[in-house]
Every structure is written in C-alpha cells, then in structure tokens.
Tab-separated table of C-alpha atoms and ligand atoms in Angstrom:
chain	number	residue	atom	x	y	z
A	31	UNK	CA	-2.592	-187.307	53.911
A	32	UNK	CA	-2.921	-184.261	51.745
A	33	UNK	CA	-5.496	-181.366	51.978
A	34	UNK	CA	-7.329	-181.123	49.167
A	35	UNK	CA	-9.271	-178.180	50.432
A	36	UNK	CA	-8.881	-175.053	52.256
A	37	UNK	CA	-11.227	-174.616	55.054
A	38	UNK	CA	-12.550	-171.322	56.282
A	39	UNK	CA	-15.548	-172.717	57.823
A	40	UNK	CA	-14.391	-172.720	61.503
A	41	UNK	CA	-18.277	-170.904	62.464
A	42	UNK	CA	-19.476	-174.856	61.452
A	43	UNK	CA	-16.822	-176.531	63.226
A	44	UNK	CA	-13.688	-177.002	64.038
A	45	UNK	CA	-11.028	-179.182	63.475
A	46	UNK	CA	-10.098	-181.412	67.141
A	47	UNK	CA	-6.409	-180.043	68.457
A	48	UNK	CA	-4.029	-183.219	68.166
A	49	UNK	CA	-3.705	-182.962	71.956
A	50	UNK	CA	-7.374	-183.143	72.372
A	51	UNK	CA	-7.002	-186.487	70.410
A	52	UNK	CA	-4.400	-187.616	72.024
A	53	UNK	CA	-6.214	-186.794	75.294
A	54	UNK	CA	-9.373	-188.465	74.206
A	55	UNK	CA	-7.630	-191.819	73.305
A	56	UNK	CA	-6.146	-192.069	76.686
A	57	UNK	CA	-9.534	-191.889	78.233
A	58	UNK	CA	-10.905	-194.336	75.977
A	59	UNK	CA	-7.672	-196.872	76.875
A	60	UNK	CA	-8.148	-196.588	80.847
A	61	UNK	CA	-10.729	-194.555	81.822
A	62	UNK	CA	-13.772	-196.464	79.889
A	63	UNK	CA	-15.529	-197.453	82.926
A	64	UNK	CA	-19.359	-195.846	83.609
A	65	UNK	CA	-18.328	-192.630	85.563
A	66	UNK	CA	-21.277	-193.761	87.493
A	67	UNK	CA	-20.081	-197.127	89.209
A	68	UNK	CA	-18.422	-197.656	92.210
A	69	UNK	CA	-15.407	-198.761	91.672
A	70	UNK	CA	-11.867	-197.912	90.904
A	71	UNK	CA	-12.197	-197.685	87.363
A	72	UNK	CA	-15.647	-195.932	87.599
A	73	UNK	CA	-13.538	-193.397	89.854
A	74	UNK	CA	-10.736	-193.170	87.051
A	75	UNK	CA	-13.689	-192.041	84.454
A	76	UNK	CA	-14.902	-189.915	87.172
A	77	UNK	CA	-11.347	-188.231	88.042
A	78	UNK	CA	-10.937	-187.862	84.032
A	79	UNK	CA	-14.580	-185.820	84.440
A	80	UNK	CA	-13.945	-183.617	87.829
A	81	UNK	CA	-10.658	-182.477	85.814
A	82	UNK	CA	-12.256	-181.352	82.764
A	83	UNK	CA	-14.869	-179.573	84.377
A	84	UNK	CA	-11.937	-177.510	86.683
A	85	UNK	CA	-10.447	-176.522	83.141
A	86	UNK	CA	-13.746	-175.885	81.967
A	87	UNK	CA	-14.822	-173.942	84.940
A	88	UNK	CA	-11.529	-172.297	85.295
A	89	UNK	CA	-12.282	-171.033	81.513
A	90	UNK	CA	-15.600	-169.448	82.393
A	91	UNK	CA	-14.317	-168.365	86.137
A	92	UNK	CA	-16.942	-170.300	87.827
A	93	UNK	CA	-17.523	-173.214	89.862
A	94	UNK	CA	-17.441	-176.505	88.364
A	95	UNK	CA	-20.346	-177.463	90.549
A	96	UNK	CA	-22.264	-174.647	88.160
A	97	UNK	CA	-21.358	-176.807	84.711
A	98	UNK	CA	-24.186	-179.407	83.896
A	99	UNK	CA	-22.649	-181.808	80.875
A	100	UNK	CA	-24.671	-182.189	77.776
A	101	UNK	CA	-24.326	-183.464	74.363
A	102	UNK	CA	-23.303	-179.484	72.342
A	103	UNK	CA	-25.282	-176.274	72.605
A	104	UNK	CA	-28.552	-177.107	70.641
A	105	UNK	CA	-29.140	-179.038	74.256
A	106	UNK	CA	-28.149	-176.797	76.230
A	107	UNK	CA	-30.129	-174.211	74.696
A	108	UNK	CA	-33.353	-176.573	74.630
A	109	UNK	CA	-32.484	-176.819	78.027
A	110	UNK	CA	-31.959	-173.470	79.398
A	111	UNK	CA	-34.454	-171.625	77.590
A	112	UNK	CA	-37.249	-174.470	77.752
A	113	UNK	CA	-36.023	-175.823	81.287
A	114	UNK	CA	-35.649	-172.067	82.868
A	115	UNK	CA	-39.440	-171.290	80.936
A	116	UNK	CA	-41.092	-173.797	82.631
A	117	UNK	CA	-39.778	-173.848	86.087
A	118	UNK	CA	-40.483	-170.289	86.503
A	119	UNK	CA	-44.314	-170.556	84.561
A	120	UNK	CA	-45.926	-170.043	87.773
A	121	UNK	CA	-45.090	-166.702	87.944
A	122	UNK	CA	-45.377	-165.427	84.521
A	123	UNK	CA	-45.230	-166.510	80.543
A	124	UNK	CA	-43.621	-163.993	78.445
A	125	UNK	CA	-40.338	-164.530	77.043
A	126	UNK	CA	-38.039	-162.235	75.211
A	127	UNK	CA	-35.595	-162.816	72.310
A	128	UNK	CA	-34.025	-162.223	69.023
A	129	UNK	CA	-34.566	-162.792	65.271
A	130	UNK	CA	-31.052	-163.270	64.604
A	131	UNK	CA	-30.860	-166.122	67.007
A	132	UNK	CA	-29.657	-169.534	66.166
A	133	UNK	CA	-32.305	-172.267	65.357
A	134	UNK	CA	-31.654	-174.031	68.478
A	135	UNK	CA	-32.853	-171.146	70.392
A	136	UNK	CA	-35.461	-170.128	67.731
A	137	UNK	CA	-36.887	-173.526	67.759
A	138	UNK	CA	-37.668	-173.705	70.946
A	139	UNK	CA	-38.897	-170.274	71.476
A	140	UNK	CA	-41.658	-170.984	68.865
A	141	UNK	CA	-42.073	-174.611	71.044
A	142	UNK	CA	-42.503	-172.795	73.968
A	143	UNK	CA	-45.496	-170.329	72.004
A	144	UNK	CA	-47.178	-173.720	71.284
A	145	UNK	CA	-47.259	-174.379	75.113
A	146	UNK	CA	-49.079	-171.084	75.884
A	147	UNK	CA	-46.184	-168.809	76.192
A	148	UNK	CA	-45.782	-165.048	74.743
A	149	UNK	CA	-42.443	-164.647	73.074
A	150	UNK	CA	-41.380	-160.967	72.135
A	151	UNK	CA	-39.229	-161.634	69.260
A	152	UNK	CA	-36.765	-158.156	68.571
A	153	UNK	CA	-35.188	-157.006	65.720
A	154	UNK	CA	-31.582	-155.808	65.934
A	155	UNK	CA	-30.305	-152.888	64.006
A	156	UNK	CA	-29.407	-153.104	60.599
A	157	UNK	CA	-25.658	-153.729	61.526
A	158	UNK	CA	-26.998	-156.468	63.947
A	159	UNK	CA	-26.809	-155.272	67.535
A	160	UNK	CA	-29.562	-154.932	69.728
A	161	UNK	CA	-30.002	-151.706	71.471
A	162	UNK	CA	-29.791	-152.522	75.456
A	163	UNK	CA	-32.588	-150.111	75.411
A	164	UNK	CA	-34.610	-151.991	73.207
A	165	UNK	CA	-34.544	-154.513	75.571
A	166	UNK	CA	-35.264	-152.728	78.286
A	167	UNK	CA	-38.362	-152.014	76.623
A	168	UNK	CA	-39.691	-155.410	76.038
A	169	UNK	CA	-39.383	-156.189	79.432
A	170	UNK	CA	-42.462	-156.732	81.590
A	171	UNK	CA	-44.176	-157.501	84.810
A	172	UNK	CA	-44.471	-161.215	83.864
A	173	UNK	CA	-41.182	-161.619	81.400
A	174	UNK	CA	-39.144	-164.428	82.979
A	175	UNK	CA	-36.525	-164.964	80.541
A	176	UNK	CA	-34.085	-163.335	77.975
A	177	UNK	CA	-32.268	-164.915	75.303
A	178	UNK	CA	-29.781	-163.153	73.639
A	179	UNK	CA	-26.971	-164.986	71.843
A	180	UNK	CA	-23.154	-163.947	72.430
A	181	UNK	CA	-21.243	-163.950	69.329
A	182	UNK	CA	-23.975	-164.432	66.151
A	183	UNK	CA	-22.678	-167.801	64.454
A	184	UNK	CA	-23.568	-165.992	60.381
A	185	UNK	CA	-22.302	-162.640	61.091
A	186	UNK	CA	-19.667	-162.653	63.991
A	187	UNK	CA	-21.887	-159.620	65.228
A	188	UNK	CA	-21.272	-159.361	68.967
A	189	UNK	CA	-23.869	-158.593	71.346
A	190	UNK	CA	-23.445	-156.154	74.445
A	191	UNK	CA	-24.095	-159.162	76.840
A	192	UNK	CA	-23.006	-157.116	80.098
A	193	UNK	CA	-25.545	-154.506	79.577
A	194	UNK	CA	-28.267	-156.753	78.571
A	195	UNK	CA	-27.606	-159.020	81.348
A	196	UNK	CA	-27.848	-155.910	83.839
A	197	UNK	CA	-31.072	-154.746	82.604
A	198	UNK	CA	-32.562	-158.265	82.994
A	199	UNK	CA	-30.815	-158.283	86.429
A	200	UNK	CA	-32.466	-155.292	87.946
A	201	UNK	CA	-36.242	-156.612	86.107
A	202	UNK	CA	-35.771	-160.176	87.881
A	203	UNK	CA	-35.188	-161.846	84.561
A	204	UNK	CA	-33.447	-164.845	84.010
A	205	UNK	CA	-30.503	-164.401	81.364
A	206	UNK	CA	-29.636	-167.362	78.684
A	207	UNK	CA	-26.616	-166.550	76.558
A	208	UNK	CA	-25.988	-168.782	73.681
A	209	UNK	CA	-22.108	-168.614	73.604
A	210	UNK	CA	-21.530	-171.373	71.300
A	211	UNK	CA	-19.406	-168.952	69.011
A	212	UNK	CA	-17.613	-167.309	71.953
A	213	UNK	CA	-16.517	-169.536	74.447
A	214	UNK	CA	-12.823	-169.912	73.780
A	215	UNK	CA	-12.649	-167.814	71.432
A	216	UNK	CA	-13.208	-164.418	73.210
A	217	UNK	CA	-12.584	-163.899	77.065
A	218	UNK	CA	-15.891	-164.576	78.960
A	219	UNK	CA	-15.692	-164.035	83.041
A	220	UNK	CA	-18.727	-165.192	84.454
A	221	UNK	CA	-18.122	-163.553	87.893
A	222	UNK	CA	-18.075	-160.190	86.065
A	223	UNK	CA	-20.998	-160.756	83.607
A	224	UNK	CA	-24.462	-160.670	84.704
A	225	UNK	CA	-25.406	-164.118	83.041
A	226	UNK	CA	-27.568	-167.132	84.685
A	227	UNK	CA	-27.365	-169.223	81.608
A	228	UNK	CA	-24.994	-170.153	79.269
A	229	UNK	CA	-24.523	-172.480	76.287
A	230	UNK	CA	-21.582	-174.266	74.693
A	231	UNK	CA	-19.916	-176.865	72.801
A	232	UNK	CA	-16.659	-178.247	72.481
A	233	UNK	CA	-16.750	-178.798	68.475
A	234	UNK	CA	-16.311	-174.931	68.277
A	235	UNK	CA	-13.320	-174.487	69.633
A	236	UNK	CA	-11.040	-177.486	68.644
A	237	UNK	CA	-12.823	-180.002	70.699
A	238	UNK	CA	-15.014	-182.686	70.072
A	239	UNK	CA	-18.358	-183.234	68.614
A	240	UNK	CA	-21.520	-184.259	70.543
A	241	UNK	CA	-20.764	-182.637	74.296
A	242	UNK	CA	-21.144	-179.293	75.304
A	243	UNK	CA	-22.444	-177.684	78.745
A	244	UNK	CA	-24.708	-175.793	79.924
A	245	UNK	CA	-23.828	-172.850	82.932
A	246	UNK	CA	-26.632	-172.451	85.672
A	247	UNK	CA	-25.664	-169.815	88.221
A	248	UNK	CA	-25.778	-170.854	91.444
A	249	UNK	CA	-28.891	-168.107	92.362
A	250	UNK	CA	-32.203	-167.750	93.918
A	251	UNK	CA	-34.779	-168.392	91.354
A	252	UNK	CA	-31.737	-169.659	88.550
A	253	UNK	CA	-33.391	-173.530	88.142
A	254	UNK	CA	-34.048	-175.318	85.353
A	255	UNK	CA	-36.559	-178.341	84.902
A	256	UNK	CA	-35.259	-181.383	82.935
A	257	UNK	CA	-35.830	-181.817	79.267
A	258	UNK	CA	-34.406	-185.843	79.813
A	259	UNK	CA	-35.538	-188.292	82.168
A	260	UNK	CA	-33.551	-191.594	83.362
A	261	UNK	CA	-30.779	-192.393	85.641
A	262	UNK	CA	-29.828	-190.055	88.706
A	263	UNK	CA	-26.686	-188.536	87.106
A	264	UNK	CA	-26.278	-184.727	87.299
A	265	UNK	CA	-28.894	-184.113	89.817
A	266	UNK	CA	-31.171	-185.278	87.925
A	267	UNK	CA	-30.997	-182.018	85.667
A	268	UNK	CA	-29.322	-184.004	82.487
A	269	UNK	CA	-29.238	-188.214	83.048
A	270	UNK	CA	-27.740	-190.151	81.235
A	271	UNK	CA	-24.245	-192.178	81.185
A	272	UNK	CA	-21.365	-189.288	81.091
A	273	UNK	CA	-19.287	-189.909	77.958
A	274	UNK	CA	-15.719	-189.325	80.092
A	275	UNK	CA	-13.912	-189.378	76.994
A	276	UNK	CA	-15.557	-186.824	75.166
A	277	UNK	CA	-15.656	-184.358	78.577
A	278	UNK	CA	-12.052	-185.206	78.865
A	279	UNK	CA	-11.200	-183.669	75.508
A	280	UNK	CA	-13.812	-180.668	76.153
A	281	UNK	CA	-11.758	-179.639	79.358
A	282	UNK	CA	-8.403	-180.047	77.571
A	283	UNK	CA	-9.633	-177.867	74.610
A	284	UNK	CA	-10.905	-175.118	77.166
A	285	UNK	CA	-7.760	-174.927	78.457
A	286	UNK	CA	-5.597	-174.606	75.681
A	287	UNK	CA	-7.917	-171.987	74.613
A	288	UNK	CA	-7.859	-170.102	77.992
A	289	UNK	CA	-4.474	-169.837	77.032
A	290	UNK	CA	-4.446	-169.115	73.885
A	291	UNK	CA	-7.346	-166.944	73.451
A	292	UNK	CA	-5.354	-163.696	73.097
A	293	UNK	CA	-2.741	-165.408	70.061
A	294	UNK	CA	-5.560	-166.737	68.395
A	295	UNK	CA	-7.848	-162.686	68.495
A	296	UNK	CA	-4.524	-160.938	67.027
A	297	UNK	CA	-4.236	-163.477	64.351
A	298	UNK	CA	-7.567	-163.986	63.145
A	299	UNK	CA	-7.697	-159.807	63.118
A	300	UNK	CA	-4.792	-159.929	61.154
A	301	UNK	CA	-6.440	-162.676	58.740
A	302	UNK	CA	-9.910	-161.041	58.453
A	303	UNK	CA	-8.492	-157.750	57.427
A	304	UNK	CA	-6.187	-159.157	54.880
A	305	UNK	CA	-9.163	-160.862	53.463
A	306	UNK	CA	-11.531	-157.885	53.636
A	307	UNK	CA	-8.312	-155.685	51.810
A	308	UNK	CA	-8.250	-158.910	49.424
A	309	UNK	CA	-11.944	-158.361	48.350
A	310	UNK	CA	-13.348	-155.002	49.315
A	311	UNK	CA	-13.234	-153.360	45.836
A	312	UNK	CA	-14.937	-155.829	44.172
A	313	UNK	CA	-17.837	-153.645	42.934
A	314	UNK	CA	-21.004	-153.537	44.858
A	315	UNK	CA	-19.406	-155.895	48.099
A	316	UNK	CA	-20.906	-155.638	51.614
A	317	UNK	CA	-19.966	-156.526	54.772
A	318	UNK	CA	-22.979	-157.952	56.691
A	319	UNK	CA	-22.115	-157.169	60.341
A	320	UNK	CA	-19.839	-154.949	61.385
A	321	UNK	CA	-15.930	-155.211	60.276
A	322	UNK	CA	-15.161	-153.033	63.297
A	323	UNK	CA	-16.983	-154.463	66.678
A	324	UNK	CA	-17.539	-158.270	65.296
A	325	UNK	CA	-15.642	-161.014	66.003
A	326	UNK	CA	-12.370	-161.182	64.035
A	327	UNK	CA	-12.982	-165.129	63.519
A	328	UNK	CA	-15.964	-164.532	60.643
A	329	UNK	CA	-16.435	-162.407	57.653
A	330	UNK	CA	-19.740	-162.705	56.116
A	331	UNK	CA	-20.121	-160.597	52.581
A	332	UNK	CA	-22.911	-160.138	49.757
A	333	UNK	CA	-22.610	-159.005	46.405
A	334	UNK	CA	-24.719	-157.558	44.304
A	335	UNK	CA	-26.277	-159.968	41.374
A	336	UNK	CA	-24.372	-162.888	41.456
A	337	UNK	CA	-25.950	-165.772	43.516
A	338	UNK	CA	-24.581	-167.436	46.648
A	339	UNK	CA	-24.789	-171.195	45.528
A	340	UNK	CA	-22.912	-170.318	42.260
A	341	UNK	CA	-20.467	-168.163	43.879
A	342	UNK	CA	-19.892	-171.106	46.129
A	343	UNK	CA	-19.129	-173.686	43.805
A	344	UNK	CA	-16.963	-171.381	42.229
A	345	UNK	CA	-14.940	-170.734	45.397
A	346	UNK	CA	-13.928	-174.329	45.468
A	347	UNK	CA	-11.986	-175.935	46.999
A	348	UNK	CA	-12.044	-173.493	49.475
A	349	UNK	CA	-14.907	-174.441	51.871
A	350	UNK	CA	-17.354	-171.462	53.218
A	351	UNK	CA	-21.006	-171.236	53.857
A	352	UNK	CA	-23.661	-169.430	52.433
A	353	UNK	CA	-26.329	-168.116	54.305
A	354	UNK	CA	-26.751	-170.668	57.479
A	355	UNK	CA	-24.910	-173.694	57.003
A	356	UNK	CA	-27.680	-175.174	59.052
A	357	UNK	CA	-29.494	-174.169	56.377
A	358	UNK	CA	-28.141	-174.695	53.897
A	359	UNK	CA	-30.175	-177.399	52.360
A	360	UNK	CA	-32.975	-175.049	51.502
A	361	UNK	CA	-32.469	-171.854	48.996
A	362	UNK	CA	-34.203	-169.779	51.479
A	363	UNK	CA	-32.103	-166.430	51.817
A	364	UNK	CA	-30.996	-166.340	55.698
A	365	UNK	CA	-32.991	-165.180	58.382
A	366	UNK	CA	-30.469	-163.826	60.300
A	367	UNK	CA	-29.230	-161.408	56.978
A	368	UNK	CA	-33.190	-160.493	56.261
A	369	UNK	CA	-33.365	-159.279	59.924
A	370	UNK	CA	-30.814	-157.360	59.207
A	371	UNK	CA	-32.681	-155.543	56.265
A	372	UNK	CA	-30.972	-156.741	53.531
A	373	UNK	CA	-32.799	-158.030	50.502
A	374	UNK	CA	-33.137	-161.710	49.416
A	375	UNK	CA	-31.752	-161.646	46.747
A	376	UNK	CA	-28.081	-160.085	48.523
A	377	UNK	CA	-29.119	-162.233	51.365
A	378	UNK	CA	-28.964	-165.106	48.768
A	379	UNK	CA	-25.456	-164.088	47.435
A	380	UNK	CA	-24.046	-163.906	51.018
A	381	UNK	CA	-20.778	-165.972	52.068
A	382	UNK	CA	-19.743	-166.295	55.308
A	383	UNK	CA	-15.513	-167.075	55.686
A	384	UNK	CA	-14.993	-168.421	59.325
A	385	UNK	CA	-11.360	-168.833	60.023
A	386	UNK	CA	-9.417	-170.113	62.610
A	387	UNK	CA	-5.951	-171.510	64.733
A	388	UNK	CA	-4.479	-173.315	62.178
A	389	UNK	CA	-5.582	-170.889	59.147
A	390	UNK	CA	-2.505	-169.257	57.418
A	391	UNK	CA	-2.092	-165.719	55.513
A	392	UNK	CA	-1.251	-167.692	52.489
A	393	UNK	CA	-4.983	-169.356	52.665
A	394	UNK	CA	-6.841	-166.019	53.058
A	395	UNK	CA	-4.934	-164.734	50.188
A	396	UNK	CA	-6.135	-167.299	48.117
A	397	UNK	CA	-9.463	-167.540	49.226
A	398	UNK	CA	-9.635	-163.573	48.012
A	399	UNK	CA	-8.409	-164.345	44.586
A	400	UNK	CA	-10.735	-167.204	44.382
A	401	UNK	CA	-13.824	-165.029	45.334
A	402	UNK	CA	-12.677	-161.784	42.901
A	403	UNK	CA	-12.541	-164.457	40.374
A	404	UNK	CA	-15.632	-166.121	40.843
A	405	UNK	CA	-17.544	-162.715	40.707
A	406	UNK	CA	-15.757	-161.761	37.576
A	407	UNK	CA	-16.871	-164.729	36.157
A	408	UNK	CA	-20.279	-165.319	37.381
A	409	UNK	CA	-21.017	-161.808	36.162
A	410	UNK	CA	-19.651	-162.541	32.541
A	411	UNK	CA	-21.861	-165.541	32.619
A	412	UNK	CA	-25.139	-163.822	33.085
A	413	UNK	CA	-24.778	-160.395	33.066
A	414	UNK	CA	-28.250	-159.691	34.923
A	415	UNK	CA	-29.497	-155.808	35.768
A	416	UNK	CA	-26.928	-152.745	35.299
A	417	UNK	CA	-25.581	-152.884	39.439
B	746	PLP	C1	-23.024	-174.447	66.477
B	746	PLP	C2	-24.015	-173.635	67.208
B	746	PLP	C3	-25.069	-174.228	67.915
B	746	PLP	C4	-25.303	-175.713	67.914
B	746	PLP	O1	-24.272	-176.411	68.535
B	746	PLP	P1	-24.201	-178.007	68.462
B	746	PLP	O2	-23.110	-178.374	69.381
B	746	PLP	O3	-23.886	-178.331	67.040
B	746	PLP	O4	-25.509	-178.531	68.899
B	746	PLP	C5	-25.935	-173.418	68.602
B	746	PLP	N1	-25.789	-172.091	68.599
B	746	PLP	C6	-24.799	-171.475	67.921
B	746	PLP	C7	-24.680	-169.999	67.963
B	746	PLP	C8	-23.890	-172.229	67.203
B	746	PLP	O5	-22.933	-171.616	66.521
C-alpha cells in the first residue's frame, strides 16, 4: 500500500502505532468477554482493562482508581464540565471559561447557560494565553468551576495550567483541563499540577478512536453527576459495557508515549522550525500563536489575501486544516483565530500543519514548497488589494 498523501494533520488525529494494533487484535481474539461478567473470560477482559488503566495512570502519575473510561474527550468534557456544574449547583452557578476553547467544552458551557447558569467567557491575549490574573479576576463568591484547555487544538498555544489551577485552588474552584492535545504529547504530572479534572482521548496520540478518559481527583467536593444512565459499571459515573479492546490499546499507546514523549518534543521542534524557515518570507505570513512557548507539534499560519480553502486545495496532497477542522464544513473564519484579534478575512486564509511520530524532514520540506507555491500562484490568479 502506497501513500498517496502526506499528512500533517496529527491535531485531527492520529495514525494507531502498529503495536497498538497488534495489541488491540489480541484483545479482540481472547479477551472479548463483557468485562462485566463473572467469569474467567469476563476476568481476562477485565485484567486486559486494570492493565491499561496502570499505564494510563502511570502516564498521568495518578491512581488508576481516579481514571473513569469514556468514549474520547468531547465526553469527558460533557462530563466534567456539565457533571462537576451540576453536582456543585447548590452552592453557586457561575462558571468561568475561554473563547478559544474547543466546541466540546464551548457547547456545553452555552448548555449549561440554558439551564440557568452564568458563564464568564474570557478572552486570551492576542498571542493566545490567558493572563493567570485575568482569571483571578473572574473569579467569584459563587464560581464553581474553571475550564481552561491545556494545549489549544488550532494554535498549539499552551496555557499556564499550574498557575491557573492554583488560583482556582485557593478560591475553592473546581479545575477542568481539556488535555486532549497534551496528554502524551507533553509531560503532565498530576501530583504536581493543581488539576481536579482532566480530559483525553486515545486517537490523539497514536491510539484508537472512540475511548478516552476522564481524571476526577480523588478530593473533597471533586464529584461529578452522570451525564449516562444504565448498568452499574464505573460507579455508576459512566455505564455502559467497557470496550476492553479499545482501553487495551489506549493504555498501550500511553505508555509508549510516556516513553517516548521527550524523542517525539525534540523532533517535532526540529520539524516545526524547518517548516517555519521553509515559509516565513513568504510576504505578509503570520504565525497565529506563538512559535516560541506553543507546542512544537502544530504550526498554524495566515497570509494576507489569498483564501484558506484555495490555498488548501492547492497544498494537495499534503493534508492540513484550515481554520477548525471541526469546522470545517462551514466558511466561517475560526473562532479561536477571531479571539485572537485577527481579521476574518486572515482568519479565513489560516492553515494549521499538525505533525507528528512518524513525520519526516523530507515531508516538511515539501509541504513548504507546496505552500510558497500555492501563494505564488493564488496571488497571480487574482491579484486582489496592494498587501
Ligand atoms: C480532538 C479534541 C477533542 C475531541 O476529542 P474526541 O475524542 O474526538 O471526542 C476535544 N478537545 C480537544 C482540544 C481536541 O483536540
């Protein structure tokens, strides 16, 4: 089987490691059986799950016990930010959170208004961080919850989670993280940070698709009420039948990451700023983010007058997103990138590489021709306003 495309689109997902698949298939050959019956094969499915979520936990440095199995992040953010909302509503209904946020959390933020609650939405700085102190300032007497994502999935902008999380720790606010773009990928210790919830899924870093976990720290007050109701697995917190298989290849990909994790940050610095030298005089070119604090993994640029769906087509076969790829469908200009202050029409023109393990030098190379190219040409084609 030949490639017939180059992918730098490892922010979408992620291709699954061979030994993943090879893990996964095993599973599926012996260890079918519902985790949930009592018998020897139900206790092989079960054994396959208890392992996973030691590599898993051993990732994260927590307790396994702490790790509540769901089907990627866009659950477990419906579920920590709607379950953690609602448990504590008795004693207050203001929430706090970002623009730049992912839809999963946004979604259920603006849920959560519908149901009577105040949501503070903040605006990061132009080069996408939020100012601790900003935060800080939100907060009141009745906030209950903060949502601030880890690594932003469009931008690779990285958040100051340990201060955040220490500012909602001295208020008596709970702490979500979405770290669906930063578990595996950067070092997380969850002894260390101040975090009581945290989101991932295995799709982003070389596992599967459709399971991911949610963290809930084991602490006074940390609780979240169900968003599913059926069987008794999980406490109750997240029924339904365990997919073993799937949770198998999850804790196999966490591990190879925990060991891989610092490889995989030199190389994809090494990659980003061979693509940035590749394309950064191309005239009127901007980095949305920061090249210097972000995560090495993404590189999200805009151009002046040339427009993003154009410029995408002519980047093939090399596969990137414009804008959101979750958003793809509609022309909108991003969210996240108009939070950010930047107008629609570079927010339109914006393209976001994502690379990752397997990406080479050669690839980045190309894909920086490719784009130079595509300006070049787009611009020839309709030469719009003087730049
Ligand atoms: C991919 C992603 C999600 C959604 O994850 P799924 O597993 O596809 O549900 C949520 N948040 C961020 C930041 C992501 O990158």
């Amino acid at each position: 089987m030949t490639k017939d495309f180059i992918y730098l689109d490892f922010a979408a997902s992620t291709p699954v490691d061979p030994r993943v698949a090879e893990r996964m298939h095993e599973c599926r050959e012996s260890g079918y059986a519902n985790p949930s019956s009592n018998h020897i094969a139900g206790r092989v499915s079960r054994a396959n799950i208890e392992r996973a979520a030691q590599q898993l936990a051993a990732l994260l440095n927590v307790d396994p016990r702490t790790l509540v199995w769901t089907s990627g992040a866009t659950e477990s953010d419906n579920l920590g930010i709607a379950g953690a909302a609602r448990f504590r509503s008795h004693r207050g209904k203001h929430l706090v959170t970002l623009l730049t946020e992912h839809k999963a959390v946004t979604d259920v933020f603006q849920m959560l208004e519908k149901e009577g609650f105040e949501v503070s939405w903040l605006r990061p700085d132009d080069d996408g961080r939020l100012e601790p102190a900003a935060l800080a300032n939100a907060l009141r007497e009745d906030t209950q919850l903060a949502s601030v994502m880890y690594v932003n999935n469009e931008t690779g902008v990285m958040q100051d989670i340990e201060a955040i999380g220490s500012i909602c720790r001295e208020r008596d606010v709970l702490f979500h993280v979405d770290a669906a773009q930063a578990v595996g990928k950067i070092p997380i210790d969850l002894q260390a940070l101040p975090v009581d919830l945290l989101s991932l899924t295995a799709h982003k870093f070389y596992g599967p698709k459709g399971i991911g976990a949610l963290y809930i720290a084991d602490r006074p007050g940390c609780r979240v009420e169900p968003i599913l109701f059926g069987g008794g697995q999980q406490q109750r917190i997240r029924p339904g039948t365990l997919p073993a298989d799937l949770i198998a290849g999850l804790g196999l990909a966490a591990e190879i990451a925990q060991s891989s994790i610092e490889t995989d940050l030199d190389h994809l610095g090494k990659l980003r700023r061979l693509l940035w030298a590749g394309i950064c005089d191309v005239e009127g070119v901007l980095v949305n983010g920061d090249i210097e604090s972000g995560f090495p993994g993404i590189l999200n640029v805009s151009v002046s007058n040339v427009e993003g769906e154009s410029l995408l087509l002519g980047l093939e076969p090399i596969c990137v997103a414009t804008g959101s790829a979750c958003n793809s469908k509609s022309q909108e200009p991003s969210y996240v990138l108009r939070a950010l202050g930047r107008s629609d029409s570079l927010a339109q023109s914006a393209i976001r590489f994502s690379m990752g393990r397997p990406t080479t030098e050669d690839e980045v190379e190309f894909a920086a021709r490719r784009y130079r190219d595509a300006v070049a040409r787009l611009r020839d084609l309709a030469p719009a306003a003087p730049l």
